[in-house]
Amino acid sequence: MATTNARVPVAKTYKLYIGGKFPRTESGRYYALRDATGQVLANVCRASRKDFREAVVAARKAQPGWAAASAYLRGQVLYRIAEMLEGRREQFVAEMALEGVAKKAAQAEVDAAIDRLIYYAGWADKYQQVFSSVNPVASSHFNFSVLEPTGVVAILAPEASGLLGLVSNVAPCIVGGNACVVLASESLPLNAVSFAEVLHASDVPGGVVNVLTGRRAELAVQFASHMDVNAVVWNDGDNDAEREIQQAAADNIKRVVGRAATDWQKDAAQNPYLIADTMEVKTTWHPVGS
Amino acid sequence: MSAALRPQRGQLPDLSRVTAVDETGVEERVARFRTRSIKTSSKVEALKLVLSMIDLTTLEGQDTPGKVRQLCQKAIHLHDSMPGLPTVAAVCVYPTMVAVAKRALGEHRIAVASVATAFPSGMAPLKVKLDDTKAAVDAGADEIDMVISRGAFLQGDYGYVFDEIAAIKEACGDAHLKVILETGELSTLDNVRRASVLAMHAGADFIKTSTGKIQPAATMPVTLVMLQAIRDFHTETGRMIGMKPAGGISNSKLAIHYLVMLRETLGTAWMTPEWFRFGASSLANDVLMQLQKQATGVYQSADYFSLD
């Protein structure tokens, strides 16, 4: 019996990225992402605080090795991410189209994201020279200050810019040797998950970047309160949301970085101060003379 | 159990008649234990019980008196900012460190356990092993963790292994004897069961999975087989034997799964530090972090707990 079957397209499962693996959320919860017509695009993982905890454990484990890698190597790895992203431009543009982004704007965003990775790759072996200092002191000491990564950084990525906003926050964070857990835009999560696949294929050690999708309102306080997170970066929210994050972060005196109302398309949105945001200054007093 | 398996106390049972172990059945049973969900107040109780059962262990060639004193301080002051915590059951060290540990623990009711008998390989003449054991006991060890001669066991020389354990038991005097089977080297669950039966008949107070120096160390299937051997031994003889899984149990969730297995295999009578121990070094901090998380609702960092 000869029948012709139209091919059934294979839909992609959008999963989390934790410790170099792509698990589903342990909670078994999902939210339906819909296009303008109400059609379901994907069931996206609604990460729980336990997923976040697992991600922090993975980040903590990966961070020392990543920080110990040479600046040159970290730059090469960031460059490699850009290369991989370049090769998958069309996929990212198509996903943005599904989410309702106009084609021209989508192309511009992917291009800007690639260029941003190159920008921070270039800074990998240069920011230290810019921010370090030799300090004049009154005693017979050679006194100097250098930057060290703060450790594990939790990032609440910008809501309005699914790819570029995420890349613009992750790249300056990891280039200095931090590991991070990033919560993708709730309304534009598809690119974030695909970007995790790019990371996975780019020599980024598992655990250095962990990508979660889910509800910001549910996870923001977890991001800010976790005692094993050294800094929290947030991008959206009003004064109340900021106060909540600041208060929850106070217990272990986390570094809190707010980047509200940034236009990530602009060149001004990339600068080495974003690297310094999640670094600690270590000052050394070295005795000299008699 | 046949009559041949019911020897007089102090006699070697016929190990060829020990019940064969159904490996698939053991795996399936263990998988069930892993599905049990222990939450909220039950979890807190379980975590405290785990803490009280820990033998805080340091068995490294690089151990120094300073390291042992540090470990003892940790055993006494697990996390002073959290009131109502139990102490660990014991600290476990090499024989040369027993006196140091004994002094450091002072009046606190924490036992000192010492490995002995040419730990971890056990490859020494019996006389050396006996001297090793006596030295540890003389230094004040409350508990002795001995290793069996796996080579002799594997080539079927059960009598040698039996006599050795019996001799060490005698050398222990009042000290409790834990017999390490080193299950990672016994290759089959049948062997684990056989070695368990042998050790219990020879006079072990506890049977213990591993030295921690061989991978795999303690696993849930191996521990289940040993627990079942203890249960059957108790049914036959009326004697209770303790169990100590050691090595590789480093997080709270896994430790709680072990407790579930203990509860559902041997029952509540065994759920005290007198009859069940965890040989572990990093487990204590993970349990403390979980307890703190339960109390505060906030996930914890190792930065705020003492080193182990």
Coordinates of C-alpha atoms in Angstrom, one line a residue:
Chain A
M1 CA 0.0 0.0 0.0
A2 CA 1.7 3.2 -1.2
T3 CA 0.9 6.3 0.8
T4 CA 2.8 9.5 0.8
N5 CA 3.4 11.0 4.3
A6 CA 4.3 14.6 4.7
R7 CA 7.4 14.7 6.8
V8 CA 6.7 15.6 10.4
P9 CA 9.1 18.4 11.5
V10 CA 11.1 17.6 14.6
A11 CA 10.5 20.2 17.3
K12 CA 13.4 21.3 19.5
T13 CA 13.2 20.7 23.2
Y14 CA 14.5 23.8 25.0
K15 CA 16.4 22.7 28.1
L16 CA 18.6 24.1 30.8
Y17 CA 22.4 24.2 30.6
I18 CA 24.0 23.2 33.9
G19 CA 27.6 22.0 34.4
G20 CA 28.1 21.4 30.7
K21 CA 25.0 19.2 30.4
F22 CA 21.5 19.9 29.2
P23 CA 19.0 18.7 31.8
R24 CA 15.3 19.4 32.0
T25 CA 14.2 21.2 35.1
E26 CA 14.1 18.9 38.1
S27 CA 10.7 20.5 39.0
G28 CA 9.0 19.2 35.9
R29 CA 7.4 22.6 35.4
Y30 CA 7.3 24.4 32.0
Y31 CA 5.7 27.5 30.6
A32 CA 4.3 27.8 27.1
L33 CA 6.0 30.4 24.9
R34 CA 3.5 31.7 22.3
D35 CA 3.9 33.7 19.1
A36 CA 1.7 36.8 18.3
T37 CA -1.1 34.5 17.1
G38 CA -1.2 32.5 20.3
Q39 CA 0.5 29.5 18.7
V40 CA 2.7 27.6 21.1
L41 CA 6.4 27.9 20.0
A42 CA 7.9 25.9 22.7
N43 CA 7.4 24.6 26.2
V44 CA 10.3 26.3 28.1
C45 CA 11.7 24.9 31.3
R46 CA 10.6 26.8 34.4
A47 CA 13.7 26.4 36.5
S48 CA 13.3 25.9 40.2
R49 CA 15.5 27.0 43.0
K50 CA 16.9 23.5 43.1
D51 CA 18.0 23.9 39.5
F52 CA 19.6 27.1 40.5
R53 CA 21.4 25.4 43.4
E54 CA 22.7 22.7 41.1
A55 CA 23.9 25.4 38.7
V56 CA 25.8 27.2 41.6
V57 CA 27.4 24.0 42.6
A58 CA 28.6 23.5 39.0
A59 CA 29.8 27.0 38.7
R60 CA 31.7 26.8 42.0
K61 CA 33.4 23.7 40.9
A62 CA 34.4 25.1 37.5
Q63 CA 35.5 28.5 38.6
P64 CA 39.0 27.9 40.0
G65 CA 40.1 26.1 36.9
W66 CA 38.7 28.8 34.6
A67 CA 40.4 31.5 36.7
A68 CA 43.7 29.6 36.6
A69 CA 43.6 29.5 32.8
S70 CA 45.8 32.1 31.2
A71 CA 44.3 35.4 30.1
Y72 CA 45.4 34.6 26.6
L73 CA 43.5 31.3 26.7
R74 CA 40.3 32.9 28.1
G75 CA 40.5 35.4 25.2
Q76 CA 40.8 32.6 22.7
V77 CA 37.8 30.8 24.2
L78 CA 35.7 33.9 23.9
Y79 CA 36.8 34.4 20.4
R80 CA 35.9 30.8 19.7
I81 CA 32.3 31.4 21.0
A82 CA 32.1 34.3 18.5
E83 CA 33.2 32.0 15.7
M84 CA 30.6 29.4 16.5
L85 CA 27.9 32.0 16.8
E86 CA 28.9 33.4 13.4
G87 CA 28.3 30.0 11.9
R88 CA 24.8 29.7 13.3
R89 CA 23.6 33.3 12.6
E90 CA 20.6 32.1 10.6
Q91 CA 19.3 29.8 13.4
F92 CA 19.4 32.7 15.9
V93 CA 17.7 35.1 13.4
A94 CA 15.0 32.5 12.7
E95 CA 14.4 32.0 16.4
M96 CA 14.1 35.7 17.0
A97 CA 11.6 35.9 14.1
L98 CA 9.5 33.3 15.9
E99 CA 9.5 35.5 19.0
G100 CA 8.3 38.4 16.9
V101 CA 11.5 40.3 16.3
A102 CA 11.7 41.9 12.8
K103 CA 14.3 40.3 10.5
K104 CA 16.5 43.4 10.1
A105 CA 16.6 44.0 13.9
A106 CA 17.2 40.3 14.5
Q107 CA 20.2 40.3 12.1
A108 CA 21.6 43.4 13.7
E109 CA 21.3 41.9 17.1
V110 CA 23.1 38.7 16.2
D111 CA 25.8 40.7 14.5
A112 CA 26.2 42.9 17.6
A113 CA 26.3 39.9 19.9
I114 CA 29.2 38.3 17.8
D115 CA 31.1 41.6 17.7
R116 CA 30.6 42.0 21.5
L117 CA 32.2 38.6 22.1
I118 CA 35.2 39.7 20.0
Y119 CA 35.3 43.0 21.9
Y120 CA 35.6 41.3 25.3
A121 CA 37.9 38.6 23.9
G122 CA 40.3 41.4 23.0
W123 CA 40.1 42.7 26.6
A124 CA 41.1 39.4 28.1
D125 CA 44.8 40.1 28.4
K126 CA 44.4 43.9 28.7
Y127 CA 42.0 44.9 31.4
Q128 CA 44.5 43.9 34.1
Q129 CA 47.0 46.6 32.8
V130 CA 44.3 49.2 32.8
F131 CA 42.9 48.6 36.3
S132 CA 45.9 47.5 38.2
S133 CA 48.1 50.1 39.9
V134 CA 51.3 50.6 41.9
N135 CA 50.3 52.7 44.9
P136 CA 52.5 55.3 46.6
V137 CA 52.7 54.5 50.3
A138 CA 54.5 56.3 53.2
S139 CA 56.4 53.1 54.5
S140 CA 59.1 51.1 52.9
H141 CA 56.7 48.8 51.0
F142 CA 56.1 48.1 47.4
N143 CA 52.3 48.4 47.2
F144 CA 50.3 47.2 44.3
S145 CA 46.7 46.4 43.4
V146 CA 45.5 43.8 40.9
L147 CA 42.0 42.5 39.9
E148 CA 40.9 39.0 40.9
P149 CA 37.6 37.4 39.9
T150 CA 35.0 37.6 42.6
G151 CA 34.0 33.9 42.0
V152 CA 30.4 32.8 41.2
V153 CA 28.2 35.5 39.6
A154 CA 24.4 35.2 39.3
I155 CA 23.1 37.2 36.4
L156 CA 19.4 38.2 35.7
A157 CA 19.7 38.9 32.0
P158 CA 17.9 41.8 30.3
E159 CA 14.2 41.1 29.5
A160 CA 14.1 43.0 26.2
S161 CA 17.2 41.7 24.5
G162 CA 17.2 37.9 24.4
L163 CA 20.6 37.3 22.9
L164 CA 22.6 40.6 22.9
G165 CA 21.6 41.5 26.4
L166 CA 22.6 38.1 27.7
V167 CA 25.9 38.0 25.8
S168 CA 26.7 41.6 26.9
N169 CA 26.4 40.5 30.6
V170 CA 28.0 37.1 30.4
A171 CA 31.1 38.0 28.3
P172 CA 32.5 40.7 30.6
C173 CA 31.8 38.4 33.6
I174 CA 33.6 35.3 32.4
V175 CA 36.5 37.1 30.7
G176 CA 38.0 37.9 34.1
G177 CA 37.8 34.3 35.4
N178 CA 34.4 34.3 37.0
A179 CA 31.9 31.5 36.5
C180 CA 28.2 32.5 36.2
V181 CA 24.6 31.3 36.4
V182 CA 22.4 33.4 34.1
L183 CA 18.6 33.6 34.0
A184 CA 17.5 34.1 30.4
S185 CA 14.8 36.7 29.4
E186 CA 11.5 35.2 30.3
S187 CA 9.7 36.4 27.1
L188 CA 12.6 35.8 24.7
P189 CA 14.3 32.6 26.0
L190 CA 14.9 30.7 22.7
N191 CA 18.2 32.3 21.8
A192 CA 19.5 31.8 25.3
V193 CA 19.1 28.1 25.1
S194 CA 20.6 28.0 21.6
F195 CA 23.5 30.2 22.9
A196 CA 24.2 27.5 25.5
E197 CA 24.7 25.0 22.7
V198 CA 27.1 27.4 21.1
L199 CA 29.0 27.7 24.4
H200 CA 29.0 23.9 24.6
A201 CA 30.8 23.7 21.3
S202 CA 33.3 26.4 22.1
D203 CA 35.9 25.0 24.5
V204 CA 34.1 26.8 27.4
P205 CA 34.6 24.3 30.3
G206 CA 31.3 22.9 31.6
G207 CA 30.0 24.9 34.5
V208 CA 31.7 28.2 33.7
V209 CA 28.4 29.4 32.1
N210 CA 25.1 27.9 33.3
V211 CA 21.9 29.0 31.6
L212 CA 18.5 28.8 33.2
T213 CA 15.1 29.7 31.9
G214 CA 12.1 30.5 34.1
R215 CA 10.2 33.1 36.1
R216 CA 12.3 36.1 37.2
A217 CA 9.8 37.0 40.0
E218 CA 10.4 33.5 41.5
L219 CA 14.2 33.3 41.1
A220 CA 15.5 36.8 41.6
V221 CA 15.5 36.5 45.4
Q222 CA 17.2 33.1 45.2
F223 CA 19.9 34.6 43.0
A224 CA 20.4 37.4 45.5
S225 CA 20.2 35.3 48.7
H226 CA 22.4 32.2 47.9
M227 CA 25.3 32.3 50.3
D228 CA 27.7 30.7 47.7
V229 CA 27.1 33.4 45.1
N230 CA 29.6 36.2 45.3
A231 CA 27.9 38.8 43.1
V232 CA 24.5 39.3 41.6
V233 CA 23.9 41.4 38.4
W234 CA 20.4 42.6 37.6
N235 CA 19.1 44.4 34.5
D236 CA 15.4 45.1 34.9
G237 CA 13.1 46.1 37.7
D238 CA 11.9 49.1 39.7
N239 CA 13.0 50.4 43.0
D240 CA 11.1 47.7 44.9
A241 CA 12.7 44.9 43.0
E242 CA 16.1 46.5 43.5
R243 CA 15.5 46.9 47.2
E244 CA 14.5 43.3 47.5
I245 CA 17.7 42.2 45.7
Q246 CA 19.9 44.5 47.8
Q247 CA 18.4 43.2 51.0
A248 CA 18.7 39.5 50.1
A249 CA 22.3 40.1 49.0
A250 CA 23.3 41.7 52.3
D251 CA 23.7 38.4 54.2
N252 CA 27.0 37.5 52.7
I253 CA 27.7 41.0 51.5
K254 CA 27.4 40.1 47.8
R255 CA 28.6 42.6 45.2
V256 CA 25.3 43.9 43.6
V257 CA 25.5 45.3 40.1
G258 CA 22.5 47.1 38.6
R259 CA 22.4 47.8 34.9
A260 CA 18.8 49.0 34.3
A261 CA 17.9 50.9 31.2
T262 CA 20.9 50.0 29.1
D263 CA 20.5 50.1 25.3
W264 CA 22.7 47.1 24.5
Q265 CA 22.8 47.9 20.8
K266 CA 24.8 51.0 21.5
D267 CA 28.6 50.9 21.5
A268 CA 28.5 52.7 24.8
A269 CA 27.1 49.5 26.3
Q270 CA 30.4 47.8 26.0
N271 CA 33.3 48.9 28.0
P272 CA 36.0 47.5 30.4
Y273 CA 34.2 48.8 33.4
L274 CA 31.7 46.0 33.0
I275 CA 34.6 43.6 33.5
A276 CA 35.7 45.4 36.6
D277 CA 32.1 45.2 38.0
T278 CA 32.5 41.6 39.0
M279 CA 36.2 41.7 40.0
E280 CA 37.8 42.2 43.4
V281 CA 40.8 44.5 44.0
K282 CA 43.6 42.7 45.8
T283 CA 46.3 44.9 47.3
T284 CA 49.6 43.5 48.3
W285 CA 52.1 45.1 50.6
H286 CA 55.6 43.8 49.8
P287 CA 58.4 44.9 52.2
V288 CA 61.4 46.6 50.5
G289 CA 64.7 48.1 51.6
S290 CA 66.0 48.0 55.1
Chain B
M1 CA 20.0 -21.6 57.2
S2 CA 21.3 -25.2 57.3
A3 CA 22.9 -26.8 60.3
A4 CA 26.3 -26.5 58.7
L5 CA 25.8 -22.8 58.8
R6 CA 25.0 -22.8 62.4
P7 CA 28.4 -23.6 63.9
Q8 CA 29.4 -23.1 67.5
R9 CA 30.5 -19.6 68.3
G10 CA 34.0 -19.2 67.1
Q11 CA 33.8 -21.8 64.4
L12 CA 34.1 -21.2 60.6
P13 CA 30.7 -21.7 58.9
D14 CA 30.4 -23.6 55.6
L15 CA 30.6 -20.6 53.3
S16 CA 29.8 -22.6 50.2
R17 CA 26.3 -22.8 51.5
V18 CA 25.8 -19.1 52.0
T19 CA 22.7 -17.8 50.1
A20 CA 23.5 -16.6 46.6
V21 CA 22.8 -12.9 46.0
D22 CA 20.3 -11.8 43.2
E23 CA 22.2 -8.8 41.8
T24 CA 19.3 -7.5 39.7
G25 CA 17.0 -7.8 42.7
V26 CA 19.5 -5.8 44.9
E27 CA 19.8 -3.1 42.2
E28 CA 16.0 -2.8 42.0
R29 CA 15.5 -2.7 45.7
V30 CA 18.2 0.0 46.1
A31 CA 16.5 2.0 43.3
R32 CA 13.3 2.0 45.4
F33 CA 15.1 3.4 48.5
R34 CA 16.3 6.3 46.3
T35 CA 12.7 7.3 45.5
R36 CA 11.8 7.9 49.1
S37 CA 11.2 11.6 49.8
I38 CA 12.2 12.8 53.3
K39 CA 11.2 16.4 53.8
T40 CA 10.9 19.2 56.3
S41 CA 11.0 18.1 60.0
S42 CA 11.7 14.5 59.1
K43 CA 14.6 15.7 57.1
V44 CA 16.0 17.7 60.0
E45 CA 15.7 14.7 62.3
A46 CA 17.4 12.5 59.7
L47 CA 20.2 15.0 59.2
K48 CA 20.9 15.2 62.9
L49 CA 20.9 11.4 63.1
V50 CA 23.4 11.3 60.2
L51 CA 25.6 13.8 62.1
S52 CA 25.6 11.7 65.2
M53 CA 26.6 8.6 63.2
I54 CA 29.6 10.0 61.5
D55 CA 33.1 8.7 62.1
L56 CA 35.0 11.8 61.2
T57 CA 38.0 10.5 59.4
T58 CA 41.5 11.4 58.4
L59 CA 43.6 8.6 57.0
E60 CA 46.4 10.2 55.0
G61 CA 50.1 9.7 54.9
Q62 CA 50.4 13.4 55.4
D63 CA 48.5 13.5 58.7
T64 CA 50.2 15.4 61.5
P65 CA 49.3 15.9 65.1
G66 CA 48.1 19.4 64.2
K67 CA 45.8 18.0 61.5
V68 CA 44.4 15.4 64.0
R69 CA 43.9 18.1 66.7
Q70 CA 42.1 20.2 64.1
L71 CA 39.8 17.3 63.3
C72 CA 39.1 16.7 66.9
Q73 CA 38.2 20.4 67.4
K74 CA 35.8 20.0 64.5
A75 CA 34.3 16.9 66.1
I76 CA 33.7 18.8 69.3
H77 CA 32.5 22.1 67.8
L78 CA 30.7 21.1 64.6
H79 CA 29.0 24.4 64.2
D80 CA 28.6 26.3 67.4
S81 CA 26.3 29.0 66.0
M82 CA 23.7 26.3 65.5
P83 CA 22.4 25.1 68.9
G84 CA 21.1 21.6 69.6
L85 CA 23.4 19.7 67.3
P86 CA 24.7 16.3 68.3
T87 CA 28.4 15.5 68.1
V88 CA 29.8 13.0 65.7
A89 CA 30.2 9.4 67.0
A90 CA 34.0 9.1 66.7
V91 CA 37.1 10.3 65.0
C92 CA 39.0 7.8 63.0
V93 CA 42.8 8.0 62.7
Y94 CA 45.9 6.0 62.2
P95 CA 47.4 4.2 65.3
T96 CA 50.2 6.7 65.7
M97 CA 47.6 9.5 66.0
V98 CA 45.4 7.8 68.6
A99 CA 47.1 9.3 71.6
V100 CA 46.9 12.8 70.1
A101 CA 43.2 12.4 69.3
K102 CA 42.6 11.0 72.8
R103 CA 44.2 14.0 74.4
A104 CA 42.5 16.5 72.1
L105 CA 39.0 15.0 72.8
G106 CA 39.5 15.1 76.5
E107 CA 36.3 14.5 78.5
H108 CA 34.1 14.8 75.5
R109 CA 32.0 11.7 74.7
I110 CA 33.5 11.1 71.3
A111 CA 35.1 7.8 70.7
V112 CA 38.5 7.4 69.1
A113 CA 38.6 4.8 66.3
S114 CA 41.9 3.6 64.9
V115 CA 42.6 1.6 61.8
A116 CA 45.0 -1.2 62.3
T117 CA 46.4 -4.4 60.8
A118 CA 48.6 -2.8 58.1
F119 CA 45.7 -0.6 56.8
P120 CA 44.8 -0.2 54.0
S121 CA 46.4 -3.2 52.2
G122 CA 46.5 -5.6 55.1
M123 CA 49.6 -7.2 53.5
A124 CA 51.7 -7.9 56.6
P125 CA 52.4 -11.0 58.7
L126 CA 49.8 -11.7 61.4
K127 CA 52.3 -10.9 64.2
V128 CA 52.8 -7.4 62.8
K129 CA 49.0 -6.9 62.5
L130 CA 48.5 -8.0 66.1
D131 CA 51.3 -5.6 67.3
D132 CA 49.7 -2.9 65.3
T133 CA 46.3 -3.6 66.9
K134 CA 47.7 -3.8 70.4
A135 CA 49.6 -0.5 69.9
A136 CA 46.4 1.2 69.0
V137 CA 44.5 -0.3 71.9
D138 CA 47.3 0.6 74.4
A139 CA 47.3 4.2 73.1
G140 CA 43.6 4.3 74.1
A141 CA 41.6 3.5 71.0
D142 CA 38.0 2.7 71.8
E143 CA 37.4 1.1 68.4
I144 CA 39.6 -0.8 66.0
D145 CA 39.0 -0.8 62.2
M146 CA 40.8 -3.8 60.7
V147 CA 41.1 -4.9 57.1
I148 CA 40.7 -8.6 56.1
S149 CA 43.3 -10.3 53.9
R150 CA 41.5 -10.1 50.6
G151 CA 44.1 -12.1 48.7
A152 CA 43.6 -15.1 51.1
F153 CA 39.8 -14.6 50.9
L154 CA 39.7 -14.5 47.1
Q155 CA 41.8 -17.7 46.8
G156 CA 39.3 -19.5 49.1
D157 CA 41.5 -19.6 52.2
Y158 CA 38.6 -18.8 54.4
G159 CA 40.1 -20.5 57.5
Y160 CA 43.1 -18.1 57.4
V161 CA 40.9 -15.1 57.2
F162 CA 38.6 -16.4 60.0
D163 CA 41.5 -17.2 62.3
E164 CA 43.0 -13.8 61.6
I165 CA 39.9 -11.9 62.5
A166 CA 39.4 -14.0 65.7
A167 CA 43.0 -13.3 66.7
I168 CA 42.6 -9.6 66.2
K169 CA 39.4 -9.6 68.1
E170 CA 41.2 -11.2 71.0
A171 CA 43.9 -8.5 70.8
C172 CA 41.3 -5.8 70.9
G173 CA 40.2 -6.6 74.4
D174 CA 37.4 -4.2 75.3
A175 CA 37.8 -2.2 72.1
H176 CA 35.0 -2.7 69.5
L177 CA 36.2 -4.4 66.4
K178 CA 35.1 -3.2 62.9
V179 CA 36.0 -5.5 60.1
I180 CA 36.6 -3.9 56.7
L181 CA 35.8 -6.2 53.9
E182 CA 37.1 -3.8 51.2
T183 CA 34.2 -4.7 48.9
G184 CA 35.7 -2.8 46.0
E185 CA 38.2 -5.7 45.8
L186 CA 35.8 -8.6 46.3
S187 CA 34.4 -8.3 42.8
T188 CA 30.9 -9.9 43.4
L189 CA 28.0 -9.4 45.7
D190 CA 28.2 -13.2 46.5
N191 CA 31.7 -12.6 47.9
V192 CA 30.5 -9.6 49.9
R193 CA 27.8 -11.8 51.5
R194 CA 30.3 -14.6 52.2
A195 CA 32.8 -12.3 53.7
S196 CA 30.1 -10.7 55.9
V197 CA 29.0 -14.0 57.2
L198 CA 32.6 -15.0 57.8
A199 CA 33.5 -11.8 59.7
M200 CA 30.4 -11.9 61.9
H201 CA 31.1 -15.5 62.9
A202 CA 34.7 -14.7 63.6
G203 CA 33.7 -12.1 66.2
A204 CA 33.3 -8.7 64.4
D205 CA 31.2 -6.1 66.3
F206 CA 30.8 -4.1 63.1
I207 CA 31.3 -4.9 59.5
K208 CA 32.5 -2.1 57.3
T209 CA 32.5 -1.8 53.5
S210 CA 35.7 -0.1 52.6
T211 CA 39.0 1.6 53.5
G212 CA 38.2 4.6 51.3
K213 CA 41.4 4.0 49.4
I214 CA 39.9 1.8 46.7
Q215 CA 37.2 2.7 44.2
P216 CA 34.4 1.8 44.3
A217 CA 34.1 2.4 48.0
A218 CA 30.7 2.1 49.7
T219 CA 27.8 1.7 47.4
M220 CA 24.2 1.2 48.2
P221 CA 23.9 -2.3 46.7
V222 CA 27.0 -3.5 48.6
T223 CA 25.7 -2.0 51.8
L224 CA 22.2 -3.6 51.3
V225 CA 23.8 -7.1 50.9
M226 CA 25.8 -6.5 54.1
L227 CA 22.7 -5.3 56.0
Q228 CA 20.8 -8.4 54.8
A229 CA 23.6 -10.6 56.1
I230 CA 23.4 -8.8 59.4
R231 CA 19.6 -9.3 59.6
D232 CA 19.9 -13.1 58.8
F233 CA 22.8 -13.4 61.3
H234 CA 20.6 -11.8 64.0
T235 CA 17.7 -14.1 63.2
E236 CA 20.0 -17.1 63.6
T237 CA 22.1 -16.1 66.6
G238 CA 20.2 -13.3 68.3
R239 CA 23.4 -11.2 68.1
M240 CA 23.3 -7.6 66.7
I241 CA 26.1 -6.6 64.5
G242 CA 26.8 -3.0 63.5
M243 CA 27.2 -1.6 60.0
K244 CA 29.6 1.0 58.7
P245 CA 29.6 2.1 55.0
A246 CA 32.7 4.2 54.4
G247 CA 34.0 6.2 51.5
G248 CA 32.2 8.0 48.8
I249 CA 29.2 9.2 50.9
S250 CA 29.8 12.9 50.7
N251 CA 26.3 14.4 50.5
S252 CA 23.3 14.6 52.7
K253 CA 20.8 13.2 50.3
L254 CA 22.8 10.1 49.7
A255 CA 23.3 9.7 53.5
I256 CA 19.5 9.9 54.1
H257 CA 19.0 7.2 51.4
Y258 CA 21.3 5.0 53.4
L259 CA 19.2 5.7 56.5
V260 CA 16.0 4.7 54.6
M261 CA 17.7 1.5 53.5
L262 CA 18.8 0.8 57.1
R263 CA 15.3 1.5 58.4
E264 CA 13.6 -0.8 55.9
T265 CA 16.2 -3.6 56.2
L266 CA 17.1 -3.8 59.9
G267 CA 14.4 -1.6 61.5
T268 CA 14.6 1.1 64.1
A269 CA 16.7 -0.9 66.6
W270 CA 19.8 -0.3 64.4
M271 CA 19.1 3.4 63.9
T272 CA 21.6 4.7 66.5
P273 CA 25.3 5.5 66.4
E274 CA 25.8 2.3 68.5
W275 CA 24.8 0.2 65.5
F276 CA 25.3 2.3 62.4
R277 CA 28.2 4.6 61.3
F278 CA 29.2 6.6 58.3
G279 CA 32.9 6.7 57.6
A280 CA 33.3 10.1 56.0
S281 CA 35.3 13.3 56.0
S282 CA 33.4 15.8 53.9
L283 CA 29.8 14.5 54.7
A284 CA 29.7 16.5 58.0
N285 CA 29.9 19.9 56.4
D286 CA 27.3 19.0 53.8
V287 CA 24.9 17.9 56.5
L288 CA 25.6 21.1 58.5
M289 CA 25.0 23.2 55.4
Q290 CA 21.7 21.4 54.8
L291 CA 20.6 21.9 58.4
Q292 CA 21.4 25.6 58.1
K293 CA 19.5 25.8 54.9
Q294 CA 16.5 24.2 56.6
A295 CA 16.7 26.8 59.4
T296 CA 17.2 29.9 57.3
G297 CA 15.7 29.0 53.9
V298 CA 18.9 30.2 52.2
Y299 CA 21.4 28.0 50.4
Q300 CA 24.7 27.9 52.1
S301 CA 28.4 28.2 51.2
A302 CA 31.3 26.2 52.4
D303 CA 33.0 29.5 53.1
Y304 CA 31.1 29.8 56.4
F305 CA 31.9 26.3 57.8
S306 CA 35.1 25.0 59.3
L307 CA 37.5 23.1 57.2
D308 CA 37.5 19.3 57.5

